[in-house]
mmCIF file of N, CA and C in Angstrom:
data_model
loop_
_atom_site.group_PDB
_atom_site.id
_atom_site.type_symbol
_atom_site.label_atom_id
_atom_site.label_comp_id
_atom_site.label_asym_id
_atom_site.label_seq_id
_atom_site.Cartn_x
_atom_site.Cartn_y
_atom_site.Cartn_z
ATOM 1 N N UNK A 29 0.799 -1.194 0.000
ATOM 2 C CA UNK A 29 0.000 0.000 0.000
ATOM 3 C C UNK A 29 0.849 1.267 0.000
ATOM 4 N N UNK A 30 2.083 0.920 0.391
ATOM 5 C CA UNK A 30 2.753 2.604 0.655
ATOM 6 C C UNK A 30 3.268 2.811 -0.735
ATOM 7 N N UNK A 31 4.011 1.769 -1.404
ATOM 8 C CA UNK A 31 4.226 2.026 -2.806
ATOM 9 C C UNK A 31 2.824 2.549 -3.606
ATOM 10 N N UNK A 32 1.780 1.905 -3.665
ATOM 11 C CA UNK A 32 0.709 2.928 -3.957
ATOM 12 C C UNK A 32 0.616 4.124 -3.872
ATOM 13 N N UNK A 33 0.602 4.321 -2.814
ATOM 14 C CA UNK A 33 0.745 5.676 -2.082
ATOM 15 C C UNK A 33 1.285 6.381 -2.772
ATOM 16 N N UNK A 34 2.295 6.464 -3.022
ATOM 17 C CA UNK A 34 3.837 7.426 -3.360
ATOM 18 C C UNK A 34 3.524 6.967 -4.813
ATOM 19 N N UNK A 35 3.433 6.319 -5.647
ATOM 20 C CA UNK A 35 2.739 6.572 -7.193
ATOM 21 C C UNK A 35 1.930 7.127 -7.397
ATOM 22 N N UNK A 36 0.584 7.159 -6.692
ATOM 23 C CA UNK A 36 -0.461 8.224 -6.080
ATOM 24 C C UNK A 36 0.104 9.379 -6.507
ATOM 25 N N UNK A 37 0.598 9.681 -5.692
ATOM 26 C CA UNK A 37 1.720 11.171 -5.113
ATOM 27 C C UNK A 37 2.234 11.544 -6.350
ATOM 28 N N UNK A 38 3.074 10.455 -7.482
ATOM 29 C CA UNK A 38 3.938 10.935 -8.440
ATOM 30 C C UNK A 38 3.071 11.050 -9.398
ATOM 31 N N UNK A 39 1.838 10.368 -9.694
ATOM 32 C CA UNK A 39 1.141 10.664 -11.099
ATOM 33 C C UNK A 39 0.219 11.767 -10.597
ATOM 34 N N UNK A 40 0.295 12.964 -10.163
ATOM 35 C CA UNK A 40 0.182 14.044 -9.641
ATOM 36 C C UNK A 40 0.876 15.264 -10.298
ATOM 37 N N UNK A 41 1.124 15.821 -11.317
ATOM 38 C CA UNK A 41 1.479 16.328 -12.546
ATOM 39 C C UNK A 41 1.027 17.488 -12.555
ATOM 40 N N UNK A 42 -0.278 18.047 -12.262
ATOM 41 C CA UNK A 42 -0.679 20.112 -12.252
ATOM 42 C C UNK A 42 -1.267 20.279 -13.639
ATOM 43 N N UNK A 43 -1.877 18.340 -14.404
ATOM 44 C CA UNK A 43 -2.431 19.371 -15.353
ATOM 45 C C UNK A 43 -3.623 17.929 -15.644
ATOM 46 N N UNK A 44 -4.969 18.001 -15.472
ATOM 47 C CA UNK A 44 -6.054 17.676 -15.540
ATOM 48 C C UNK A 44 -5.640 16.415 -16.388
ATOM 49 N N UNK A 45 -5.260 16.643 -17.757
ATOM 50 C CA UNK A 45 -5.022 15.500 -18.740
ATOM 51 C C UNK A 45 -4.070 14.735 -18.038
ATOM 52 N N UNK A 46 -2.664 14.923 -17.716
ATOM 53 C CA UNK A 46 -1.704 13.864 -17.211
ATOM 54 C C UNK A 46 -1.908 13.245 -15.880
ATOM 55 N N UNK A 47 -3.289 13.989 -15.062
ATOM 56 C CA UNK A 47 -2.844 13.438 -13.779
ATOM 57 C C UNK A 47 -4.358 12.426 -13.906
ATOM 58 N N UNK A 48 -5.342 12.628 -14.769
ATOM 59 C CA UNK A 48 -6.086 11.464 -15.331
ATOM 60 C C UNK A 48 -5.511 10.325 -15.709
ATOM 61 N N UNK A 49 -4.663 10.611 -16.707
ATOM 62 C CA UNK A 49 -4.481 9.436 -17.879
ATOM 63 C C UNK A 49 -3.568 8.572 -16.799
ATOM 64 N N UNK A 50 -2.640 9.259 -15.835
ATOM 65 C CA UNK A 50 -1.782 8.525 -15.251
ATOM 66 C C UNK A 50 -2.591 7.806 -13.514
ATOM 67 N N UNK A 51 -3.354 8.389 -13.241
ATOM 68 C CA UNK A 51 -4.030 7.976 -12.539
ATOM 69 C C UNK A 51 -5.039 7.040 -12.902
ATOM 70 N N UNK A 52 -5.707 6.906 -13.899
ATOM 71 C CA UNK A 52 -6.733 5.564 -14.166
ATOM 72 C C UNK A 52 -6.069 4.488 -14.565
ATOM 73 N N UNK A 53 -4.319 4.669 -15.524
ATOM 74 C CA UNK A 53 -3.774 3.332 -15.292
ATOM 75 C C UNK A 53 -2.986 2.970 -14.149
ATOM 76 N N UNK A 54 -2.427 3.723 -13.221
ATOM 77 C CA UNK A 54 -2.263 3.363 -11.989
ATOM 78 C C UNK A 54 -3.611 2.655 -11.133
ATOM 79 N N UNK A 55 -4.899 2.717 -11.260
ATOM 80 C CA UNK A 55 -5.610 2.330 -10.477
ATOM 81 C C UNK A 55 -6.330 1.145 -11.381
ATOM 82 N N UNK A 56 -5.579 0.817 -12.339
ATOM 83 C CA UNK A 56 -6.500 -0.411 -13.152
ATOM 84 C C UNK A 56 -5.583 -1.337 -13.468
ATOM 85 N N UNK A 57 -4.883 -0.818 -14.793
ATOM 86 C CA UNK A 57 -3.648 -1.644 -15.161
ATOM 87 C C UNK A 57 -2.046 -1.425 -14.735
ATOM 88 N N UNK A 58 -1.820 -0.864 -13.696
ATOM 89 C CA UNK A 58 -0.746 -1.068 -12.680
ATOM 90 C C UNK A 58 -1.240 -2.092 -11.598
ATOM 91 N N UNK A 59 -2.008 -2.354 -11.454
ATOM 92 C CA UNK A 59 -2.537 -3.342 -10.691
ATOM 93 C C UNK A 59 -2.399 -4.765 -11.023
ATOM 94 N N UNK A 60 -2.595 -4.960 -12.544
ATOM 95 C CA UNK A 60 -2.451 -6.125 -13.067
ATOM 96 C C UNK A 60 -0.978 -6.543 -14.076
ATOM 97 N N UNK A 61 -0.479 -4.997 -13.668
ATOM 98 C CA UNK A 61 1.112 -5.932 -14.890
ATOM 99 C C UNK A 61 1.892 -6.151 -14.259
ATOM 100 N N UNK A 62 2.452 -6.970 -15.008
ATOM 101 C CA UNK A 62 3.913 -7.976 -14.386
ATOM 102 C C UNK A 62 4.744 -6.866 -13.950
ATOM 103 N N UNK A 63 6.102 -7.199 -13.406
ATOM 104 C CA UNK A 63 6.711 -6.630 -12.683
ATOM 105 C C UNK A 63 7.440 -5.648 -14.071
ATOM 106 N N UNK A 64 7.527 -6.402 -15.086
ATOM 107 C CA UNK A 64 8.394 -5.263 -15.951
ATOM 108 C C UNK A 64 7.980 -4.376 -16.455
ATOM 109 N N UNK A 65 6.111 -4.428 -16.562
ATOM 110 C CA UNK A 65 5.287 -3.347 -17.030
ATOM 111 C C UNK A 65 5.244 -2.192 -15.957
ATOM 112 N N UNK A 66 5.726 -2.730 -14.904
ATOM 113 C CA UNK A 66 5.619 -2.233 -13.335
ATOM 114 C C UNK A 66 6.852 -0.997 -13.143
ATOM 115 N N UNK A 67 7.930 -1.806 -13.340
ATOM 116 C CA UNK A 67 9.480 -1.008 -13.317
ATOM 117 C C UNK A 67 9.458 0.153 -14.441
ATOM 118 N N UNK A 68 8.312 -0.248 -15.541
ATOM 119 C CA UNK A 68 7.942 0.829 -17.020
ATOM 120 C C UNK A 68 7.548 2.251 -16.527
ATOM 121 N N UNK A 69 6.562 1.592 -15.886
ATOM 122 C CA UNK A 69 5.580 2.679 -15.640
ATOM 123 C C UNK A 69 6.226 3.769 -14.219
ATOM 124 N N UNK A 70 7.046 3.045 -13.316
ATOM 125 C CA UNK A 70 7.706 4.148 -12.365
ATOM 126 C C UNK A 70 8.816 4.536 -13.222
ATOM 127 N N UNK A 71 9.410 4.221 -14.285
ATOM 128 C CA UNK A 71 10.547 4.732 -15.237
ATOM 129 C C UNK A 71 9.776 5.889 -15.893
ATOM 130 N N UNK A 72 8.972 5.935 -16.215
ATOM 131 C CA UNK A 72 7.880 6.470 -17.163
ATOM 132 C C UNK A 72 7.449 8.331 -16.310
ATOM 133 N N UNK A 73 6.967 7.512 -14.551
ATOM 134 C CA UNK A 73 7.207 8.637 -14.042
ATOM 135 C C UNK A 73 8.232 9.484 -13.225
ATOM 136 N N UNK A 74 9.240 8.963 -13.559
ATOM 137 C CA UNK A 74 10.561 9.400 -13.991
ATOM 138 C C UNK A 74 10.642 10.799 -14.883
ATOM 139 N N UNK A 75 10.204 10.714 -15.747
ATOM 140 C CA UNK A 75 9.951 11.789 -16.992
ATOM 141 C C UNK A 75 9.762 13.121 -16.279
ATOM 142 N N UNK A 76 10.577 14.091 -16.782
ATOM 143 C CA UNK A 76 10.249 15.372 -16.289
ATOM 144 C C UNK A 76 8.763 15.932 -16.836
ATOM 145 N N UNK A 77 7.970 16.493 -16.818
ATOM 146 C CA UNK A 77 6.695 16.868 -16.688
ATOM 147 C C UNK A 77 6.563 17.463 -18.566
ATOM 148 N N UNK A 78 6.920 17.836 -19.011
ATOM 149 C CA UNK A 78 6.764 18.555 -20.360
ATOM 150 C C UNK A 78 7.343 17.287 -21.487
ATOM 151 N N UNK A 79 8.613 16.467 -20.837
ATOM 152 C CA UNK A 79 8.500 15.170 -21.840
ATOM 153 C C UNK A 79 7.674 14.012 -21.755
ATOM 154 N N UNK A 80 7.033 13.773 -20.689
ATOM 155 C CA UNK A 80 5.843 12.979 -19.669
ATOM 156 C C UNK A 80 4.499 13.377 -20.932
ATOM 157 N N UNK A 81 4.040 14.914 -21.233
ATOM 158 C CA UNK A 81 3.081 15.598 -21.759
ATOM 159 C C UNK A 81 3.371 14.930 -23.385
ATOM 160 N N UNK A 82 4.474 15.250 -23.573
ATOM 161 C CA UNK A 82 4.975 15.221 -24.678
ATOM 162 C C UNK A 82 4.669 13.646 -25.645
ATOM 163 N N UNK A 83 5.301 12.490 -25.029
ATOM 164 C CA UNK A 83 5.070 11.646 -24.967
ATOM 165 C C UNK A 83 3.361 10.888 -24.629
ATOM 166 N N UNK A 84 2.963 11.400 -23.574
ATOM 167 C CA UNK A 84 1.738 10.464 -23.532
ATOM 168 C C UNK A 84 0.750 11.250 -24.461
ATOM 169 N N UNK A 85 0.630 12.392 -24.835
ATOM 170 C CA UNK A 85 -0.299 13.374 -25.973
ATOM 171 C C UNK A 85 0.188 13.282 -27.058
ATOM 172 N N UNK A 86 1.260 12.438 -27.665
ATOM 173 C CA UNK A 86 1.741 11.687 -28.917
ATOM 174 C C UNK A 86 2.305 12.683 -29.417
ATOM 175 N N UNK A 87 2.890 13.637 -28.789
ATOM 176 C CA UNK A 87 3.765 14.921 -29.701
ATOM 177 C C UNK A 87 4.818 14.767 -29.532
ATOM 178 N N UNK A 88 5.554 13.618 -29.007
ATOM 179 C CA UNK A 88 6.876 13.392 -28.874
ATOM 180 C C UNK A 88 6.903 11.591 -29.504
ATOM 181 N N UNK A 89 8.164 11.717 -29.649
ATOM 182 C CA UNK A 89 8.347 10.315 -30.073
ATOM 183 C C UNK A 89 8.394 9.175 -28.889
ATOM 184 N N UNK A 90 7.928 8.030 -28.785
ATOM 185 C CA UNK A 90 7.667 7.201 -27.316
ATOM 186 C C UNK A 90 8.760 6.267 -27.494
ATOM 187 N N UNK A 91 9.826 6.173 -26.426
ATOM 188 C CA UNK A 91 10.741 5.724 -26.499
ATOM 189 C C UNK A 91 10.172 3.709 -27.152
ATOM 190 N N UNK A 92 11.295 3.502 -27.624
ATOM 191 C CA UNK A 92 10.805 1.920 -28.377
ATOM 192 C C UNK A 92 10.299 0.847 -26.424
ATOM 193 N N UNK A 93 10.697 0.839 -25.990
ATOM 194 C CA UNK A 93 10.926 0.133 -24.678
ATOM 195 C C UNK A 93 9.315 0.747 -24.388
ATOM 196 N N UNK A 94 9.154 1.678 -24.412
ATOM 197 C CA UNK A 94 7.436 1.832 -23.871
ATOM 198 C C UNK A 94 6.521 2.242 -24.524
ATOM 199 N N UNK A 95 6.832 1.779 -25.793
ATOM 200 C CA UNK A 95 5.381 1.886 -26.559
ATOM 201 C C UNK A 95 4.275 1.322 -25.974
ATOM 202 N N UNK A 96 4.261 0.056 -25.897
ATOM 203 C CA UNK A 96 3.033 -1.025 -25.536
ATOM 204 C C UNK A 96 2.787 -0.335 -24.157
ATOM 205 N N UNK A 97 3.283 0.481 -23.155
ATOM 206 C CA UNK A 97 3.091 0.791 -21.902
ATOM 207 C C UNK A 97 1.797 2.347 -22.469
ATOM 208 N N UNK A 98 2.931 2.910 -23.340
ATOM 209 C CA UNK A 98 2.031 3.685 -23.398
ATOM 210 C C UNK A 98 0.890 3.898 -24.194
ATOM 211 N N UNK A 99 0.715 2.554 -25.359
ATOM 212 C CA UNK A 99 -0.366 1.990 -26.170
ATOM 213 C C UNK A 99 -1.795 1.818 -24.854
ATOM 214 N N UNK A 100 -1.098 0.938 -23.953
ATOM 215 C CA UNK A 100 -2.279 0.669 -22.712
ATOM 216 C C UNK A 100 -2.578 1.832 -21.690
ATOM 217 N N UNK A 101 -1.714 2.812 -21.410
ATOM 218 C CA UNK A 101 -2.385 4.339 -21.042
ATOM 219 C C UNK A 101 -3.249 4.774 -21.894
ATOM 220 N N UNK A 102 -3.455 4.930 -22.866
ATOM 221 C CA UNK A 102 -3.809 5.081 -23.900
ATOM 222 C C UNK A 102 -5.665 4.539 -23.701
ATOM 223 N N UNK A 103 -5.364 3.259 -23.962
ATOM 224 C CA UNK A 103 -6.468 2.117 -23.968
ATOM 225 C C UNK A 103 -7.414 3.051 -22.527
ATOM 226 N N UNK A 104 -6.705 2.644 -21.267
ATOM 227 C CA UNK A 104 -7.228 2.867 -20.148
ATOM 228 C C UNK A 104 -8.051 4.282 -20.201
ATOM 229 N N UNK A 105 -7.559 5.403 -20.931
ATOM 230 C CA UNK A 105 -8.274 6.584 -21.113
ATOM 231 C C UNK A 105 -9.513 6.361 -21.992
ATOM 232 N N UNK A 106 -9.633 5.600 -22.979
ATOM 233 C CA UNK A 106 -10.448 5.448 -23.893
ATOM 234 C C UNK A 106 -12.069 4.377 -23.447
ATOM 235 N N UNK A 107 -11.088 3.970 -22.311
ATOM 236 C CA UNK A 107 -12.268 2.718 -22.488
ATOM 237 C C UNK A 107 -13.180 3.259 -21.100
#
C-alpha cells in the first residue's frame, strides 16, 4: 500500500489530462502488470513533466521500450 501511495503522489502532474491518464492506469492496469510493465511505468514517471506531456499526448516520439506501456495508457483513457 505505501508504494501505492507514493505513485499516487507521483502521477500528480498540475495538469487535468496527465494526472487522469496517469491515474486511471495506476488504479486499473498497474494493478495487473507484471513486474516489468511495473518497473515501465515508475521509469515512465521518472519523466520530467513537459516530456511525460509530450510523450503520452503523442507529440513526442515514445521511447521503443514503452510503446506497448504507453499503447495501454492510452487504452485505459479510452475505455
Amino acid at each position: 500500500m505505501e508504494e501505492l501511495a507514493r505513485l499516487r503522489w507521483q502521477c500528480r502532474r498540475g495538469t487535468k489530462e496527465l494526472d487522469y491518464l496517469l491515474n486511471r492506469y495506476l488504479e486499473t492496469g498497474y494493478l495487473v502488470a507484471d513486474q516489468g510493465g511495473r518497473e515501465l511505468f515508475v521509469e515512465l514517471l521518472g519523466m520530467e513533466d513537459d516530456e511525460l506531456s509530450a510523450v503520452l499526448m503523442a507529440e513526442a516520439e515514445v521511447p521503443e521500450e514503452m510503446k506497448v506501456l504507453v499503447g495501454k495508457i492510452h487504452n485505459f483513457y479510452v475505455d
